Short mmCIF file of C-alpha atoms and ligand atoms in Angstrom, two decimals:
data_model
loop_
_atom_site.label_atom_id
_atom_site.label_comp_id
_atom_site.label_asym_id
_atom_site.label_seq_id
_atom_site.Cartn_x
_atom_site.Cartn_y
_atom_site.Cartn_z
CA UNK A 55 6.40 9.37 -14.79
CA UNK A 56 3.06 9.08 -15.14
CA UNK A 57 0.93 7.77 -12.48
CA UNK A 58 -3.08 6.56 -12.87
CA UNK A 59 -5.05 5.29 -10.15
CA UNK A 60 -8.60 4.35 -10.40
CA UNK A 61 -10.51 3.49 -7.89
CA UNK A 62 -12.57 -0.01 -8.63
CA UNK A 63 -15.80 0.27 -7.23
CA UNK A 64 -15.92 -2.82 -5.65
CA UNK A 65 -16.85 -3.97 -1.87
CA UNK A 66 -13.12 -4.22 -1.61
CA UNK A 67 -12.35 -0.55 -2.22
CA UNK A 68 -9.17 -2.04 -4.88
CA UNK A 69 -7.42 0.95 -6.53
CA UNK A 70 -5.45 -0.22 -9.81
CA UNK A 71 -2.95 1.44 -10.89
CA UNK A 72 -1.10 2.43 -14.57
CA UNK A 73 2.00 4.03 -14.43
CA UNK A 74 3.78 4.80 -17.73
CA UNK A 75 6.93 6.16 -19.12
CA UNK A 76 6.86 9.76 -20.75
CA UNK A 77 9.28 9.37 -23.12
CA UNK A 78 8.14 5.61 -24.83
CA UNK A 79 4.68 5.09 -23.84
CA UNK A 80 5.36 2.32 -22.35
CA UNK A 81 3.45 1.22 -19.21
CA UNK A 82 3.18 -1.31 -16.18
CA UNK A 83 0.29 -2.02 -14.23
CA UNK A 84 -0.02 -3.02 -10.93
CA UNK A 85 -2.35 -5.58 -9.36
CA UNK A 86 -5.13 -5.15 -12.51
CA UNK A 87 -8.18 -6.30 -11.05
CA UNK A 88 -10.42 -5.44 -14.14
CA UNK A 89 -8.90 -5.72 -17.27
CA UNK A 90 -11.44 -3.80 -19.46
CA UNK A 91 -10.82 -0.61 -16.77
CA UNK A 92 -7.03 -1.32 -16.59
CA UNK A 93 -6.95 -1.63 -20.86
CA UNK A 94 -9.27 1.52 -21.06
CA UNK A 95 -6.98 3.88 -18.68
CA UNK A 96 -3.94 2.70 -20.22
CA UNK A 97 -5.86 3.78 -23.70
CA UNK A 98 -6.69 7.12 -22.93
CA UNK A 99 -3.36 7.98 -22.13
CA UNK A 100 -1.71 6.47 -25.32
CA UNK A 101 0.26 4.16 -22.99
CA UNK A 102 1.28 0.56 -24.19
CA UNK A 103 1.16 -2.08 -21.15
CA UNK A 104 4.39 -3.83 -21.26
CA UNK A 105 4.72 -5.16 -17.59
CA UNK A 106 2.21 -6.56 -15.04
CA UNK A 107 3.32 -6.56 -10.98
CA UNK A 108 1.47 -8.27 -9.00
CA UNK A 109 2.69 -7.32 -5.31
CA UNK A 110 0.59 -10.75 -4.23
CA UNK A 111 -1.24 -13.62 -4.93
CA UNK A 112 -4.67 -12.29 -3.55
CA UNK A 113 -7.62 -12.87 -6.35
CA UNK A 114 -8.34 -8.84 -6.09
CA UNK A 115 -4.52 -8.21 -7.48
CA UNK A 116 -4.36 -10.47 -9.94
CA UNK A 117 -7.38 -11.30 -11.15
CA UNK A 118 -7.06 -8.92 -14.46
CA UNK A 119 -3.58 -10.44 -15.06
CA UNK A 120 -5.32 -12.99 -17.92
CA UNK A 121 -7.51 -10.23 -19.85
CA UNK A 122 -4.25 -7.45 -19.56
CA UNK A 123 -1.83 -10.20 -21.04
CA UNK A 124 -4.11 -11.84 -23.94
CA UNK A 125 -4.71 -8.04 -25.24
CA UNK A 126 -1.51 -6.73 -24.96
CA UNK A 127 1.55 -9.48 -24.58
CA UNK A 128 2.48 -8.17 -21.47
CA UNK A 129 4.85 -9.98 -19.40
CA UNK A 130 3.32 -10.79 -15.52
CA UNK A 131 6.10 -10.57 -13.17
CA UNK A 132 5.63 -11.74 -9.57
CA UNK A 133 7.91 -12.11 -6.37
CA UNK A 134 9.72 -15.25 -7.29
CA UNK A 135 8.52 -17.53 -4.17
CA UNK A 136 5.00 -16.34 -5.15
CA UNK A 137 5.03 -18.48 -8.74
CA UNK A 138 2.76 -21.30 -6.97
CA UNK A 139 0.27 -19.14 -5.80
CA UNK A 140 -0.10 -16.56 -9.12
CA UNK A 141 -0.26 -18.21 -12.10
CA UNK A 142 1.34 -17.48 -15.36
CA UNK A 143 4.11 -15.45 -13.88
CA UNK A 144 6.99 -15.06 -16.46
CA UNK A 145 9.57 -13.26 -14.39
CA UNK A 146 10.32 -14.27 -10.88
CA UNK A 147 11.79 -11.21 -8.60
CA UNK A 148 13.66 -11.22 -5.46
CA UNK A 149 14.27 -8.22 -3.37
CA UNK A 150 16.67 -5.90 -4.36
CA UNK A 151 15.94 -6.45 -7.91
CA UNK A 152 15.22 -3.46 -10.28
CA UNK A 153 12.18 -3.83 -13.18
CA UNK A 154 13.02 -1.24 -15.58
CA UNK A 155 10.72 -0.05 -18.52
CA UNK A 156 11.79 2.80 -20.63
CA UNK A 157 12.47 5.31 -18.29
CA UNK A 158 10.96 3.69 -15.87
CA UNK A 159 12.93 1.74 -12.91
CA UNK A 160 11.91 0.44 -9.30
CA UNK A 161 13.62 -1.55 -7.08
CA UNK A 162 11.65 -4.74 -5.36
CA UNK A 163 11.34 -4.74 -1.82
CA UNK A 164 10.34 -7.44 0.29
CA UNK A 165 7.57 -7.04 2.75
CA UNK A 166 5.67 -10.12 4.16
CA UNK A 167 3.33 -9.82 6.80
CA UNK A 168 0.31 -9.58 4.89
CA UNK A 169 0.63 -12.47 2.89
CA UNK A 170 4.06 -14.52 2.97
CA UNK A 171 5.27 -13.41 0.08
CA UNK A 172 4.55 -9.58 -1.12
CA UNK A 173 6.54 -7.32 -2.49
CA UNK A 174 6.50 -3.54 -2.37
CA UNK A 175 8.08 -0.97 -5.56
CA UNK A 176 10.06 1.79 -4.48
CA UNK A 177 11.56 4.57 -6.70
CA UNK A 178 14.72 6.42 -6.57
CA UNK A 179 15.01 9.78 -5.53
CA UNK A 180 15.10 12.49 -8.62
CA UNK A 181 14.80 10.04 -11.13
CA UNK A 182 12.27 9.64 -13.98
CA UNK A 183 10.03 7.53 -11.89
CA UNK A 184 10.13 9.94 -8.83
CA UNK A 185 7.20 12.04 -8.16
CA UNK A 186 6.78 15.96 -9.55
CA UNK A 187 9.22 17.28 -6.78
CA UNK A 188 11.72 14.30 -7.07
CA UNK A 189 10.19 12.38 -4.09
CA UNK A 190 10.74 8.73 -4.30
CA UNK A 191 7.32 6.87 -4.77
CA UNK A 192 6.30 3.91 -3.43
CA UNK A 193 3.56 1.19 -4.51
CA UNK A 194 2.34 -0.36 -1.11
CA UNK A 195 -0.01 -3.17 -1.76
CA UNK A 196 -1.69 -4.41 0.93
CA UNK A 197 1.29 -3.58 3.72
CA UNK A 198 0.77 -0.20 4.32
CA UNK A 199 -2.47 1.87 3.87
CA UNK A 200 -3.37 5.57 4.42
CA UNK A 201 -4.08 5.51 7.87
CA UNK A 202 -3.65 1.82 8.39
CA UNK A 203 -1.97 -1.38 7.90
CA UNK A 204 -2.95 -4.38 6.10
CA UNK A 205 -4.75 -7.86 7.64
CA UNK A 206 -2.42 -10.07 8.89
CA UNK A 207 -5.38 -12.96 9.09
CA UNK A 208 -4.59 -16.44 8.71
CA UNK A 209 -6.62 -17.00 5.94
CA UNK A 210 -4.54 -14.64 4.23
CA UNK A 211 -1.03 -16.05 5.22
CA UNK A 212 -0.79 -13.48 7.04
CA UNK A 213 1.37 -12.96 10.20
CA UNK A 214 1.43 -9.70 12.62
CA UNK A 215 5.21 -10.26 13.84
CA UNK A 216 6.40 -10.51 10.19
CA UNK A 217 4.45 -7.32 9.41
CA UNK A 218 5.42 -5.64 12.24
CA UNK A 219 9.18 -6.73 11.38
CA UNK A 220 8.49 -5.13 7.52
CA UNK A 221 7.27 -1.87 8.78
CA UNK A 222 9.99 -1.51 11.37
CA UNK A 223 13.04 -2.73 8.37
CA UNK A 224 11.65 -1.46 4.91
CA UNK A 225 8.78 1.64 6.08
CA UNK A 226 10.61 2.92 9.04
CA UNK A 227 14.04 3.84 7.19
CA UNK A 228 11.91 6.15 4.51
CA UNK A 229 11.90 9.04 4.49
CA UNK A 230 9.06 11.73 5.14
CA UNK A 231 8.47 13.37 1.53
CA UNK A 232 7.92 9.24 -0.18
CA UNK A 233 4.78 9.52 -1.95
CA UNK A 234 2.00 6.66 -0.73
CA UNK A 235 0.43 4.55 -3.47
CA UNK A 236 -1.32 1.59 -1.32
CA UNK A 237 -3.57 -1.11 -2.88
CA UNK A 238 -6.73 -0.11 -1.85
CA UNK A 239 -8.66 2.90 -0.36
CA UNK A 240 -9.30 2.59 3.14
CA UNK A 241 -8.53 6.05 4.60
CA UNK A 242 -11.73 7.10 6.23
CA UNK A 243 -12.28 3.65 7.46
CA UNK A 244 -8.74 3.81 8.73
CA UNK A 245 -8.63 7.61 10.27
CA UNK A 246 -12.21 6.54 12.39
CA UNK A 247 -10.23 3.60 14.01
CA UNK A 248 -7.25 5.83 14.43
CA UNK A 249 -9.49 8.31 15.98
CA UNK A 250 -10.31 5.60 19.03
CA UNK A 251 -6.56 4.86 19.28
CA UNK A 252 -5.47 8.67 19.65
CA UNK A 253 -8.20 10.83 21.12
CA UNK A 254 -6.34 13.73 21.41
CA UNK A 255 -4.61 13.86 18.05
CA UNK A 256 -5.94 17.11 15.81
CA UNK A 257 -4.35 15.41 12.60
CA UNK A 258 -6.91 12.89 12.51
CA UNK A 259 -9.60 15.29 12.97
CA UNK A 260 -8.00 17.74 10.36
CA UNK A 261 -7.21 15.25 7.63
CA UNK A 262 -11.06 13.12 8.50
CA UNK A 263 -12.52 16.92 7.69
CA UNK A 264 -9.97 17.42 4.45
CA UNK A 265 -10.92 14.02 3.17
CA UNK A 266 -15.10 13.88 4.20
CA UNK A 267 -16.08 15.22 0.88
CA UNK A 268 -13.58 13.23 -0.99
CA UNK A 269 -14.74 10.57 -3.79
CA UNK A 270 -12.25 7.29 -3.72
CA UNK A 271 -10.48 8.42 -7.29
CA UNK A 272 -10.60 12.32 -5.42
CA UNK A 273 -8.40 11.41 -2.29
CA UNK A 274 -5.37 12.75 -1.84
CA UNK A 275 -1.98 10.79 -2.53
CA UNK A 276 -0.43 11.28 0.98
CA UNK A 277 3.45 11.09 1.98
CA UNK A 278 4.89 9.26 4.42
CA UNK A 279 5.91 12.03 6.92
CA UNK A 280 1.82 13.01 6.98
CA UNK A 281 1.35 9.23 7.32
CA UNK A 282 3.91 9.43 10.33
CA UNK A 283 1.22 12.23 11.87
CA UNK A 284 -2.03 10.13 12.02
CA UNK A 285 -0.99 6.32 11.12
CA UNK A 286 -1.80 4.68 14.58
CA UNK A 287 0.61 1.98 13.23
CA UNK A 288 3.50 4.26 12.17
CA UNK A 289 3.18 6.01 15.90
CA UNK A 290 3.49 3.15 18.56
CA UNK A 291 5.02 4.77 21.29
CA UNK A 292 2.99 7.75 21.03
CA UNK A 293 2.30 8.07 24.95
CA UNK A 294 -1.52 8.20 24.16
CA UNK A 295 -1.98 5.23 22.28
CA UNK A 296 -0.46 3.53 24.97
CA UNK A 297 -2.42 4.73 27.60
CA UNK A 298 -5.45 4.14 25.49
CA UNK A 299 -4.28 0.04 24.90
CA UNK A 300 -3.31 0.02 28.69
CA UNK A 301 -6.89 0.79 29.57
CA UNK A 302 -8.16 -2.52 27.81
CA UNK A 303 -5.13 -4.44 28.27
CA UNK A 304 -3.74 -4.22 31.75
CA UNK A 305 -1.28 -6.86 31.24
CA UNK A 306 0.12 -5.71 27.58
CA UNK A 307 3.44 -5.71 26.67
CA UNK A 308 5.05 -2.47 26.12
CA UNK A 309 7.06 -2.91 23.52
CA UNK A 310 6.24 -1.38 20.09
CA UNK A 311 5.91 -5.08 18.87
CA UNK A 312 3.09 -5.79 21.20
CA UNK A 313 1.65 -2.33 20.52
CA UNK A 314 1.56 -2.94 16.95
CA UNK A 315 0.19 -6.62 17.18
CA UNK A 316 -2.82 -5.37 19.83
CA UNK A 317 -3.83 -2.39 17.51
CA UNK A 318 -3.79 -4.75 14.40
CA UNK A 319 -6.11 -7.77 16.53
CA UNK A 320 -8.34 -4.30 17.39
CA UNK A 321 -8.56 -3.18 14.00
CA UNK A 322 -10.06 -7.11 12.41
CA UNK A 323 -12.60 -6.58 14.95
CA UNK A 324 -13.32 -2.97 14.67
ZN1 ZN B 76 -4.38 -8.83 -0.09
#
């Protein structure tokens, strides 16, 4: 499989992504923002764009759906609930679905909490979309981050329990070598506020120092078991963050529900 990510240069920090089959050429891409980028990456590689995702309805994932489709015929396909609130979609999906393209095949997964309706892609295990050692690879969206989770705001439809409820039933089960595709780029932003959750934690110092001198399209493509060693969000009853929490909320909850929701209300005000 081929996988392109370019960073978009925006105040939003969007990556877009191209991924493309080997064998025909053929290629989907995820949440274009810019057409003319998306178009030109897709280009370079001799790949064909077939299939637009959009993994939700937020005007920085879809907004190159129009200018992708009217140059190449592709076909925008959308989580099925999220038809009123992306236009033109022309294949509905519900989870456990698989969108197959040449060699190409990813099953849906659904993971609200962000918005109400997003969807996350997730490939098998040594198949032709798996990574170069066979790991399965997952696009993210805005639901997990390097280092971070995604808004839960109510402007966004967003809703900390249902995220929290995602990460524990569709992130949790994965396992440590799935390669981490996430919507936009957000890990330094994300490893600072981890570093006031987890003082004492030397992988957020060592992977802040391997990452300083990195450019957006430069940073590394993490997996999920180095995700598990510095993602405040993927470590809630790590002693530490506890304590940490406990020192500006006497009277939280202990539970990794409320742990999750408190560092999630700390990080929209961070
Ligand atoms: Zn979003």
């Amino acid at each position: 499989m081929i996988v392109l990510r370019r960073y978009m240069n925006n105040n939003l920090r969007n990556y877009n992504y191209v991924i493309g089959c080997e064998d025909t050429r053929q290629a989907i891409a995820i949440d274009p923002l810019d057409a003319d980028v998306v178009l030109a990456m897709a280009e370079a590689q001799g790949l064909s764009i077939k299939l637009i995702i959009n993994t939700h309805e937020h005007h920085d994932h879809i907004g190159g759906n129009p200018g992708v489709k009217a140059a190449t015929g592709a076909e925008i396909l959308a989580y099925e609930a999220a038809r009123c609130v992306i236009p033109d979609v022309d294949r509905g999906l519900q989870a456990g679905d698989r969108v197959e393209l040449g060699s190409l095949a990813f099953n849906v997964l659904f993971t609200p909490g962000h918005t109400a309706v997003h969807l996350c892609l997730l490939s098998d295990r040594d198949s032709t979309s798996s990574g170069p050692n066979g790991e399965p690879v997952l696009f993210s969206g805005d639901t997990l981050f390097n280092a971070g989770a995604g808004k839960c705001s109510v402007p966004f439809g967003g809703d900390p329990d249902t995220l929290y409820d995602t990460f524990v039933s569709r992130f949790q089960p994965l396992a440590d070598d799935v390669l981490l595709y996430p919507g936009h780029d957000y890990m330094k932003n994300n490893l600072a506020f981890a570093q006031t959750r987890e003082p004492g934690n030397d992988m957020i110092q060592y992977w802040q120092d391997q990452v300083s001198g990195c450019e957006p399209d430069d940073m590394p493509v993490m997996n999920l078991g180095q995700e598990r060693s510095y993602n405040s969000f993927l470590r809630l009853n790590q002693p530490e963050i506890r304590e940490v929490l406990l020192q500006q909320f006497p009277a939280l909850g202990l539970g990794d529900r409320d742990v999750f929701k408190a560092l999630r209300r700390l990080r929209d005000q961070w």
